[in-house]
Coordinates of C-alpha atoms in Angstrom, one line a residue:
M17 CA 0.0 0.0 0.0
K18 CA 1.5 3.4 -1.0
N19 CA 2.5 5.4 2.1
T20 CA 1.3 8.9 1.4
R21 CA 0.5 11.7 3.8
S22 CA -3.1 12.1 2.6
K23 CA -3.8 8.4 3.0
I24 CA -2.3 8.3 6.5
I25 CA -4.4 11.3 7.5
G26 CA -7.4 9.4 6.1
Y27 CA -6.6 6.3 8.2
I28 CA -6.1 8.3 11.3
T29 CA -9.4 10.2 10.7
I30 CA -11.2 6.9 10.3
L31 CA -9.5 5.6 13.5
V32 CA -10.7 8.7 15.4
L33 CA -14.2 8.4 14.1
M34 CA -14.4 4.8 15.3
V35 CA -12.9 5.3 18.8
S36 CA -14.7 6.8 21.7
I37 CA -12.4 6.2 24.6
L38 CA -13.2 9.1 26.8
T39 CA -15.6 12.1 26.9
G40 CA -13.9 15.4 27.7
G41 CA -15.3 18.6 29.2
I42 CA -17.5 21.2 27.6
S43 CA -15.2 22.6 24.9
Y44 CA -14.5 26.3 24.6
D45 CA -16.8 27.9 22.0
M46 CA -19.1 24.9 22.3
P47 CA -22.7 24.6 23.7
A48 CA -23.3 22.3 26.6
A49 CA -24.7 19.4 24.5
V50 CA -22.5 16.3 25.0
C51 CA -21.8 12.8 23.9
S52 CA -22.4 10.1 26.5
A53 CA -19.3 8.8 28.2
E54 CA -18.1 5.3 28.1
E55 CA -19.0 3.3 31.2
G56 CA -16.5 3.8 34.0
Q57 CA -15.2 7.1 32.6
L58 CA -15.8 10.5 34.1
D59 CA -17.8 12.9 31.9
L60 CA -16.6 16.3 32.9
S61 CA -19.1 17.9 30.6
Q62 CA -21.8 16.8 33.1
I63 CA -20.0 18.6 36.0
Q64 CA -20.1 22.4 36.5
P65 CA -16.5 23.6 36.7
D66 CA -15.3 25.7 39.6
K67 CA -14.3 28.4 37.2
V68 CA -13.6 29.0 33.5
L69 CA -10.6 31.1 32.5
G70 CA -10.3 32.0 28.8
G71 CA -11.9 28.8 27.7
V72 CA -10.1 26.5 30.1
N73 CA -12.3 24.6 32.7
F74 CA -11.0 24.2 36.2
Y75 CA -12.3 21.4 38.5
T76 CA -11.4 20.4 42.0
A77 CA -11.1 16.6 42.7
E78 CA -12.2 15.1 45.9
S79 CA -9.8 12.1 45.3
I80 CA -7.4 10.9 42.7
E81 CA -6.1 7.3 42.5
E82 CA -3.4 6.7 40.0
N83 CA -2.7 3.9 37.5
V84 CA -6.2 2.4 37.2
F85 CA -6.4 2.7 33.4
E86 CA -5.2 -0.5 31.6
E87 CA -3.0 -0.1 28.6
S88 CA -5.2 -2.5 26.7
R89 CA -8.0 0.0 26.7
I90 CA -5.8 2.6 25.2
L91 CA -4.7 0.1 22.6
E92 CA -8.3 -0.7 21.8
A93 CA -8.1 1.9 19.0
E94 CA -5.7 -0.2 17.1
K95 CA -8.4 -2.9 16.6
Q96 CA -10.5 -0.5 14.6
I97 CA -8.4 -0.5 11.5
T98 CA -7.0 -3.4 9.4
A99 CA -3.5 -4.9 10.0
N100 CA -2.2 -3.3 6.8
E101 CA -3.5 0.1 7.7
L102 CA -2.2 -0.2 11.3
A103 CA 1.3 -1.0 10.0
E104 CA 1.1 2.0 7.7
V105 CA 0.2 4.4 10.5
K106 CA 3.0 3.0 12.6
S107 CA 5.5 3.2 9.8
F108 CA 4.4 6.8 9.2
A109 CA 5.4 7.5 12.8
K110 CA 9.0 6.7 11.7
G111 CA 8.8 8.8 8.6
E112 CA 10.5 11.6 10.5
D113 CA 12.2 11.5 13.8
I114 CA 9.8 13.4 16.1
V115 CA 12.7 14.1 18.5
Q116 CA 14.6 16.0 15.9
R117 CA 11.9 18.5 15.1
D118 CA 12.5 22.0 16.4
W119 CA 9.5 22.3 18.6
N120 CA 10.3 25.8 19.8
V121 CA 9.3 27.2 16.4
Y122 CA 5.6 26.5 17.1
S123 CA 5.6 28.1 20.5
S124 CA 5.1 31.7 21.8
R125 CA 6.9 33.0 24.9
Y126 CA 5.2 36.4 24.8
F127 CA 3.2 35.8 28.0
Y128 CA 5.7 33.5 29.6
Q129 CA 8.2 36.4 29.7
Q130 CA 5.7 38.4 31.8
L131 CA 5.5 35.7 34.5
S132 CA 7.2 35.9 37.9
V133 CA 10.3 33.7 38.5
N134 CA 8.2 31.1 40.4
E135 CA 5.4 31.1 37.8
K136 CA 8.0 30.5 35.1
N137 CA 9.4 27.5 37.0
L138 CA 6.0 25.9 37.1
Y139 CA 5.4 26.7 33.4
R140 CA 8.7 25.1 32.4
A141 CA 7.9 22.0 34.5
M142 CA 4.6 21.6 32.5
Y143 CA 6.5 22.1 29.3
V144 CA 9.2 19.5 30.0
H145 CA 6.6 17.0 31.1
C146 CA 4.6 17.4 27.9
M147 CA 7.7 17.3 25.8
Y148 CA 8.4 13.8 27.0
Y149 CA 5.1 12.6 25.6
L150 CA 5.4 14.6 22.4
T151 CA 8.8 13.2 21.5
T152 CA 8.8 9.7 23.0
A153 CA 7.7 6.6 21.0
D154 CA 8.2 3.4 23.0
G155 CA 6.3 0.3 22.1
T156 CA 7.3 -1.6 25.2
Q157 CA 4.4 -3.0 27.2
G158 CA 3.9 -0.9 30.3
S159 CA 6.2 1.9 29.1
P160 CA 5.6 5.2 31.0
A161 CA 5.5 6.8 27.5
N162 CA 2.1 5.2 27.1
Y163 CA 0.2 7.5 29.4
A164 CA -2.5 6.0 31.5
A165 CA -5.5 7.4 33.4
Q166 CA -6.4 8.0 37.0
Q167 CA -9.5 7.3 39.0
L168 CA -11.1 10.6 40.0
K169 CA -14.0 11.8 42.1
I170 CA -15.3 15.2 41.4
N171 CA -18.5 16.6 42.8
G172 CA -19.5 13.2 44.0
K173 CA -19.1 11.6 40.5
T174 CA -16.4 9.0 39.9
G175 CA -14.6 7.8 36.8
S176 CA -11.3 7.7 35.0
I177 CA -9.5 10.4 33.0
P178 CA -5.9 10.5 31.6
L179 CA -4.0 13.2 33.4
S180 CA -0.5 14.7 33.4
R181 CA 1.5 14.3 36.5
G182 CA 0.4 16.5 39.4
F183 CA 2.4 19.7 39.7
S184 CA 2.7 20.8 43.3
Y185 CA 2.3 24.6 43.0
T186 CA 3.2 25.2 46.6
N187 CA 6.6 23.7 45.8
Y188 CA 7.0 26.5 43.2
G189 CA 5.9 29.2 45.7
V190 CA 2.7 30.1 43.8
T191 CA -0.9 30.1 44.8
Q192 CA -3.7 28.0 43.2
D193 CA -4.9 31.1 41.3
Q194 CA -1.4 31.7 40.0
A195 CA -1.1 28.1 39.0
S196 CA -4.4 28.3 37.1
K197 CA -3.1 31.4 35.3
V198 CA 0.1 29.6 34.3
S199 CA -1.8 26.6 32.9
L200 CA -4.0 28.8 30.8
I201 CA -1.0 30.6 29.3
F202 CA 0.8 27.3 28.9
M203 CA -2.0 25.9 26.8
Y204 CA -2.3 28.9 24.5
E205 CA 1.4 29.3 24.0
N206 CA 2.2 25.7 23.1
P207 CA -0.1 24.4 20.3
Q208 CA 2.3 21.5 19.7
F209 CA 0.9 19.8 22.7
Y210 CA -2.2 18.7 20.8
F211 CA -2.9 15.8 23.2
V212 CA -3.7 18.3 26.0
N213 CA -7.4 19.0 26.5
A214 CA -8.8 22.2 27.9
N215 CA -9.6 20.9 31.4
V216 CA -7.5 21.4 34.5
I217 CA -7.9 19.4 37.7
T218 CA -6.7 20.5 41.1
Y219 CA -6.3 18.1 44.0
K220 CA -4.9 19.1 47.3
N221 CA -2.0 21.4 46.4
R222 CA -1.5 20.0 42.9
I223 CA -2.6 20.9 39.5
F224 CA -3.1 18.3 36.7
L225 CA -3.6 18.8 32.9
E226 CA -6.1 16.5 31.2
F227 CA -4.8 14.5 28.3
Y228 CA -6.9 13.1 25.4
A229 CA -7.2 9.4 25.7
L230 CA -6.9 8.7 22.0
F231 CA -3.2 9.6 22.0
G232 CA -2.3 7.4 25.0
N233 CA -0.3 4.8 23.1
S234 CA 3.1 6.4 22.3
T235 CA 3.7 4.6 19.0
M236 CA 0.4 5.6 17.6
R237 CA 0.9 9.1 19.1
A238 CA 4.1 9.5 17.1
G239 CA 2.0 8.8 13.9
Y240 CA -0.5 11.4 14.9
T241 CA 2.3 13.9 15.8
N242 CA 3.8 13.7 12.3
A243 CA 0.4 13.8 10.6
V244 CA -0.5 17.0 12.5
F245 CA 2.8 18.8 12.1
N246 CA 3.5 17.7 8.5
K247 CA 0.3 19.5 7.7
I248 CA 1.3 22.5 9.8
D249 CA 4.7 22.6 8.2
E250 CA 3.2 22.3 4.7
D251 CA 0.9 25.3 5.3
A252 CA 3.8 27.3 6.7
A253 CA 6.0 26.4 3.7
S254 CA 3.4 27.6 1.2
V255 CA 4.5 31.2 1.8
A256 CA 8.2 30.6 1.7
T257 CA 8.7 32.4 -1.5
E258 CA 6.8 35.5 -0.5
T259 CA 8.7 38.4 1.1
D260 CA 5.7 40.6 2.1
T261 CA 4.5 39.7 5.6
V262 CA 1.0 41.0 5.0
Q263 CA 0.7 38.9 1.9
K264 CA 2.0 35.9 3.8
I265 CA -0.8 36.4 6.4
R266 CA -3.5 36.7 3.7
T267 CA -2.2 33.6 1.9
L268 CA -2.1 31.6 5.2
Q269 CA -5.5 32.8 6.3
D270 CA -7.0 31.7 3.0
R271 CA -5.2 28.4 3.2
I272 CA -6.5 27.7 6.8
C273 CA -10.1 28.6 5.9
G274 CA -9.9 26.5 2.7
W275 CA -8.7 23.4 4.6
T276 CA -11.1 23.3 7.6
Q277 CA -14.8 23.7 8.3
Y278 CA -16.3 25.1 11.4
N279 CA -17.8 22.2 13.3
W280 CA -18.0 20.8 16.8
S281 CA -16.7 17.3 17.7
K282 CA -20.1 16.5 19.2
N283 CA -21.8 16.9 15.8
M284 CA -19.4 14.3 14.4
G285 CA -20.0 11.6 16.9
Y286 CA -16.8 11.7 18.8
G287 CA -16.6 10.4 22.4
E288 CA -14.1 13.1 23.4
Y289 CA -13.9 16.6 22.0
Y290 CA -10.8 17.7 20.1
D291 CA -12.0 21.2 19.3
Q292 CA -9.4 22.7 21.7
S293 CA -6.5 21.0 19.8
V294 CA -4.6 21.8 16.7
Y295 CA -5.3 18.2 15.8
S296 CA -8.9 19.1 15.0
Y297 CA -7.6 21.5 12.3
A298 CA -4.8 19.4 10.9
V299 CA -6.4 15.9 10.8
M300 CA -10.1 16.2 11.3
Q301 CA -10.5 19.3 9.1
N302 CA -13.3 20.4 11.4
S303 CA -12.6 22.8 14.2
V304 CA -13.9 25.8 16.2
C305 CA -12.3 29.0 17.2
A306 CA -10.0 27.6 19.9
G307 CA -8.6 24.9 17.5
N308 CA -8.3 27.4 14.7
T309 CA -6.5 29.9 17.0
K310 CA -3.9 27.3 18.0
A311 CA -3.5 26.1 14.4
T312 CA -3.0 29.7 13.2
M313 CA -0.4 30.3 15.8
A314 CA 1.5 27.1 15.0
I315 CA 1.5 27.8 11.3
F316 CA 2.3 31.5 11.5
R317 CA 5.1 30.9 14.0
K318 CA 6.6 28.2 11.8
A319 CA 6.4 30.7 8.9
G320 CA 8.3 33.2 11.0
I321 CA 5.4 35.5 11.9
P322 CA 5.2 36.4 15.6
T323 CA 1.7 35.3 16.7
I324 CA -0.2 34.8 20.0
G325 CA -3.7 33.6 21.0
V326 CA -6.2 35.6 23.0
T327 CA -9.7 35.1 24.2
S328 CA -13.0 36.7 25.2
S329 CA -15.5 34.8 27.4
S330 CA -16.9 33.0 24.4
H331 CA -14.4 33.2 21.6
A332 CA -10.7 32.9 20.6
W333 CA -8.6 34.6 18.0
N334 CA -5.0 35.7 17.3
M335 CA -2.8 38.8 17.4
V336 CA 0.1 39.0 14.9
K337 CA 3.1 41.3 14.7
V338 CA 3.5 43.2 11.4
G339 CA 6.3 45.7 11.2
K340 CA 6.6 47.4 14.5
S341 CA 3.0 46.6 15.8
W342 CA 0.7 43.8 16.9
Y343 CA -2.7 43.6 15.2
N344 CA -5.8 41.4 15.8
L345 CA -6.6 38.6 13.3
D346 CA -9.7 36.4 13.5
V347 CA -9.4 33.6 11.0
T348 CA -12.6 31.9 12.2
W349 CA -14.8 34.9 11.6
Y350 CA -13.0 35.7 8.4
D351 CA -14.1 32.2 7.2
D352 CA -17.7 33.3 7.7
I353 CA -17.1 36.3 5.5
A354 CA -15.2 34.3 2.8
S355 CA -17.8 31.6 2.7
G356 CA -20.7 34.1 2.5
R357 CA -22.2 33.2 5.9
A358 CA -21.6 36.8 7.0
S359 CA -22.2 39.9 5.0
L360 CA -19.3 42.1 6.2
P361 CA -16.4 43.8 4.6
K362 CA -13.6 41.3 3.7
D363 CA -11.0 42.8 6.1
S364 CA -13.4 43.3 9.1
F365 CA -11.1 41.1 11.2
F366 CA -7.8 41.4 9.3
L367 CA -5.0 43.3 11.1
V368 CA -7.4 45.5 13.1
S369 CA -7.1 47.5 16.3
D370 CA -8.7 46.4 19.6
L371 CA -11.5 48.8 19.1
D372 CA -12.2 48.0 15.5
M373 CA -12.2 44.3 16.4
T374 CA -15.6 44.8 18.2
K375 CA -17.1 46.9 15.4
Y376 CA -19.2 44.1 14.0
D377 CA -19.9 42.1 17.2
K378 CA -23.5 43.4 17.4
N379 CA -23.1 43.7 21.2
S380 CA -22.2 40.0 21.5
G381 CA -19.0 40.7 23.4
S382 CA -17.3 38.1 21.3
H383 CA -14.1 40.2 20.9
N384 CA -14.1 41.8 24.4
Y385 CA -10.8 40.5 25.9
V386 CA -11.0 38.6 29.1
S387 CA -9.4 41.0 31.5
L388 CA -6.7 38.6 32.6
W389 CA -5.1 38.9 29.1
T390 CA -4.5 42.6 29.9
T391 CA -3.1 41.5 33.3
F392 CA -0.8 39.1 31.4
G393 CA 0.5 42.1 29.4
K394 CA -1.2 41.5 26.0
P395 CA -0.3 43.9 23.2
V396 CA -2.7 46.9 23.1
C397 CA -3.4 47.8 19.5
T398 CA -4.6 51.4 19.0
S399 CA -4.9 51.7 15.2
S400 CA -5.7 49.2 12.4
Y401 CA -3.3 48.3 9.6
V402 CA -4.0 50.5 6.5
D403 CA -1.1 50.0 4.0
A404 CA 2.6 49.7 3.8
S405 CA 2.9 53.0 5.6
S406 CA 1.6 51.3 8.8
L407 CA 4.8 49.2 8.9
E408 CA 6.7 52.2 10.2
K409 CA 4.2 53.3 12.8
E410 CA 3.9 52.3 16.5
D411 CA 0.3 51.2 16.4
S412 CA 0.6 49.0 19.5
K413 CA 2.0 49.0 23.0
H414 CA 3.7 45.7 23.7
H415 CA 6.5 43.8 25.3
E416 CA 9.4 42.6 23.2
E417 CA 9.6 38.8 22.8
L418 CA 13.1 37.6 23.6
D419 CA 14.8 34.3 22.8
V420 CA 14.3 32.3 25.9
S421 CA 14.8 28.8 24.3
A422 CA 17.6 28.1 26.8
D423 CA 15.0 28.1 29.6
F424 CA 13.5 24.9 28.1
A425 CA 16.5 22.5 28.1
L426 CA 15.5 20.2 30.9
A427 CA 14.8 16.5 30.5
Y428 CA 11.8 14.7 32.0
V429 CA 12.4 11.6 34.2
P430 CA 9.5 9.2 34.0
N431 CA 10.9 6.5 36.3
L432 CA 11.5 8.5 39.5
Q433 CA 11.4 6.3 42.7
I434 CA 11.2 7.0 46.4
I435 CA 12.8 4.4 48.7
I436 CA 11.9 4.7 52.4
T437 CA 15.0 4.0 54.5
S438 CA 13.9 4.6 58.1
A439 CA 11.2 3.4 60.5
T440 CA 7.6 4.7 60.3
T441 CA 6.6 3.8 63.8
Y442 CA 4.1 5.9 65.7
T443 CA 5.8 8.5 67.9
G444 CA 3.0 10.9 69.0
G445 CA 4.3 13.5 66.6
Q446 CA 4.7 13.9 62.8
V447 CA 6.4 10.9 61.2
K448 CA 8.8 11.9 58.4
P449 CA 10.7 8.9 57.3
S450 CA 14.1 9.2 55.6
V451 CA 14.1 8.5 51.8
V452 CA 16.4 7.9 48.9
V453 CA 15.3 9.3 45.5
T454 CA 16.5 7.6 42.4
A455 CA 15.8 7.4 38.7
N456 CA 17.4 5.1 36.1
G457 CA 20.3 4.3 38.4
V458 CA 20.9 7.9 39.4
T459 CA 20.6 8.9 43.1
F460 CA 19.5 12.5 43.7
D461 CA 20.9 14.6 46.4
P462 CA 18.3 16.1 48.8
S463 CA 19.2 19.6 47.6
Q464 CA 17.9 18.5 44.1
Y465 CA 14.3 17.9 45.0
Y466 CA 11.4 19.1 47.0
I467 CA 9.8 16.7 49.4
E468 CA 6.3 16.9 51.0
Y469 CA 5.3 15.0 54.1
P470 CA 1.6 15.3 55.1
T471 CA 1.2 17.4 58.2
S472 CA -1.6 14.9 59.3
A473 CA 1.0 12.1 59.4
V474 CA 0.7 11.9 63.2
Y475 CA -1.7 9.0 63.8
I476 CA -1.5 5.4 62.7
G477 CA -2.7 5.0 59.1
E478 CA -1.6 5.3 55.4
Y479 CA 0.0 8.5 54.1
N480 CA 1.8 9.7 51.0
I481 CA 5.3 11.2 50.5
Y482 CA 5.6 13.4 47.4
V483 CA 8.8 14.3 45.7
E484 CA 9.4 16.7 42.9
L485 CA 12.8 17.4 41.2
K486 CA 14.1 20.9 41.2
E487 CA 15.5 22.5 38.1
A488 CA 18.9 22.4 39.7
S489 CA 18.9 18.6 39.3
G490 CA 18.9 19.1 35.5
Y491 CA 15.7 17.1 35.2
S492 CA 12.0 17.3 35.7
G493 CA 9.7 14.8 37.4
S494 CA 7.7 13.8 40.4
V495 CA 6.7 10.7 42.3
E496 CA 4.4 9.8 45.2
V497 CA 4.7 6.8 47.4
A498 CA 2.5 5.5 50.2
Y499 CA 3.7 4.5 53.6
N500 CA 2.0 3.3 56.9
I501 CA 2.6 4.8 60.3
I502 CA 2.6 1.6 62.4
P503 CA 1.9 1.0 66.1
K504 CA 4.7 0.7 68.6
K505 CA 5.8 -2.8 69.0
T506 CA 5.6 -4.8 72.3
Q507 CA 8.1 -7.2 73.8
I508 CA 7.7 -10.6 75.4
K509 CA 8.5 -10.3 79.1
K510 CA 8.0 -14.0 80.1
L511 CA 7.1 -17.4 78.6
S512 CA 5.9 -20.2 81.0
G513 CA 5.3 -23.7 79.8
S514 CA 2.7 -26.0 81.2
S515 CA 0.8 -29.2 80.3
K516 CA 0.2 -28.9 76.5
S517 CA 0.1 -25.1 76.9
F518 CA 2.1 -22.1 77.5
T519 CA 1.5 -18.6 78.9
V520 CA 3.0 -15.5 77.3
N521 CA 3.4 -12.2 79.2
Y522 CA 4.1 -9.1 77.1
K523 CA 4.7 -5.4 77.6
K524 CA 1.5 -3.3 77.5
V525 CA 1.2 -0.7 74.7
T526 CA -1.8 1.6 75.1
K527 CA -1.4 4.6 72.7
Q528 CA -2.9 4.0 69.2
V529 CA -3.3 0.3 69.8
N530 CA -6.5 -1.8 69.8
G531 CA -5.1 -5.2 70.5
Y532 CA -2.3 -7.8 70.2
E533 CA -1.6 -10.8 67.9
I534 CA 0.4 -13.8 69.3
Q535 CA 1.9 -16.1 66.7
Y536 CA 3.5 -19.4 67.5
S537 CA 5.0 -22.3 65.5
L538 CA 7.0 -25.5 66.0
K539 CA 9.4 -24.3 63.3
K540 CA 11.9 -21.4 63.6
D541 CA 10.9 -19.9 60.3
F542 CA 7.2 -19.9 61.5
S543 CA 5.9 -22.1 58.7
S544 CA 2.7 -23.9 59.8
K545 CA 2.2 -21.0 62.2
K546 CA -0.9 -20.3 64.2
S547 CA -2.2 -17.0 65.5
V548 CA -4.3 -15.8 68.4
K549 CA -5.8 -12.2 68.6
V550 CA -6.2 -10.5 72.0
A551 CA -8.7 -7.7 71.8
G552 CA -8.1 -4.6 73.9
N553 CA -4.8 -3.0 74.8
K554 CA -4.8 -3.5 78.6
K555 CA -4.5 -7.3 78.9
T556 CA -0.8 -8.3 79.1
S557 CA -0.9 -12.1 79.2
K558 CA -2.5 -15.0 77.3
K559 CA -2.6 -18.7 77.8
I560 CA -2.3 -20.8 74.7
S561 CA -3.8 -24.3 75.1
G562 CA -4.4 -27.4 73.0
L563 CA -0.7 -27.8 72.1
K564 CA 1.5 -30.9 71.8
S565 CA 3.3 -32.0 75.0
K566 CA 7.0 -31.7 75.5
K567 CA 7.5 -29.6 72.3
K568 CA 9.6 -26.5 71.8
Y569 CA 7.5 -23.5 70.4
Y570 CA 8.7 -20.3 68.8
V571 CA 6.7 -17.3 69.9
R572 CA 6.4 -13.7 68.9
V573 CA 3.9 -10.9 69.5
R574 CA 2.8 -7.7 67.8
T575 CA 0.3 -4.9 68.3
Y576 CA -2.4 -3.7 65.9
K577 CA -4.6 -0.7 65.3
K578 CA -7.9 -0.8 63.5
T579 CA -8.5 1.6 60.6
D580 CA -11.2 2.0 58.0
D581 CA -9.1 -0.1 55.6
G582 CA -8.5 -2.9 58.1
K583 CA -5.8 -3.6 60.7
I584 CA -2.3 -2.0 60.7
F585 CA 0.3 -4.1 62.6
S586 CA 3.5 -3.2 64.4
E587 CA 6.8 -4.9 63.8
W588 CA 7.1 -8.3 65.6
S589 CA 8.7 -8.6 69.0
K590 CA 11.9 -10.6 69.3
V591 CA 11.2 -14.4 69.0
K592 CA 11.5 -16.4 72.2
T593 CA 11.0 -20.1 72.8
V594 CA 9.1 -22.1 75.4
K595 CA 8.7 -25.9 76.0
T596 CA 5.4 -27.4 76.9
K597 CA 5.1 -30.2 79.5

């Protein structure tokens, strides 16, 4: 079968149409009608977000349980196409080394540069994490490159959603509101991360980005990546021979509108909505304003035209820099004019000022900037582009965008591990066990990572230690491990043998203890052992009867505490022996 870009895009489109792995949240510029979610999956579109910022929905989780999504469910998509087609999609993933692409060319750093130092650190952590998934294709079963999903509970509803790792914003010295702001800017400045949806989950002091389930398998994802960005690169290259920036913009605008139709994923029968992704433009050829805005930015940036994305409360569009000034450009609404769906002057939304951008809104507020973009320092355009004479004018107030590519040189570590190296016995105060943090054979110095111990880790029960690497380590990554605070152990004070029995006396432990367990065996390794529970923490002796006479028994004792999840036991006492009579 001939391996052409158009055929591969066709196969991938068919694949998408046949797969409904996960239903995403209410897409930006989309009404609340939804597709039903697959059983067991959380349908965020049925849940009211805590807030919406510039088209990104923010939710608060009541609980998150990681690694419940089986890889086989992600791979289910591969069963929807024939073996030959599947081989062709996979071979297309190898058509160009995705690692070797210059991914910086699709990004903007206009708003990133306006962030505080701490906010920049969080932004970069998100970037490095997503770059791992963008550039890694690993067909190994269970590879971390094949991202999975987590079990969530939000507003009383439970289901699974693929998520990024959790970014502990307190470790970066920012508030939850600042972290929300960073995630919004991150999404609109990095259209290359097409597998990131427009929903953000917060849990405890962490913030998670939602991933689209379709792209979970990294080998298939590599095929999608090349399909998307070969199309983006092709569009950008179409103006390579033109020297006039304004003509480049006109040509690209026409090319974008000629390729895609305005359509919502829900109208096409998808189980999750791709409207917020450049994927909807490049592969589906059906998108809405958010997808068009990100596609426009990726194409224009690749073509060497500085471009950013901005939003109102219901719409998204771009600003582009021409000459000395930034102007507004709305490709989505231009498409309505070009197709005859709107009777307006052709250049109503082409390189216009902020004020002129609202001229034809009919009081809809569609082009009234969300105030936070002004807070972020967006360009303020005071006059519309007229002709070549505008190139020498200062028609906008703006920040200069500098080359900060050196800020994004970290590598993500997917196999970070925490090894607990000290006891976790109840002390009456906060229990903070010592740890060793490693990844791929490298041990990190404590100065290279943040570590969080739960302040509630005082009582007996299960808790989590969270570690996140600092940029000083040269890497980016995080890991969480559970540990139990266990009761204090007891000691055997005396063993007394009698006829076919023995009595054990042990030290009383009262704090955070509900009882004792006595274990005995005729063998030193406690094979064929038997156990007896003693309820209550005040009794300090127990007679064990019904034994064999004149036999040597090995005996040990431990304490236990009842919890909602069962009993948590202490370490065993030292083993002592006794002989029956």
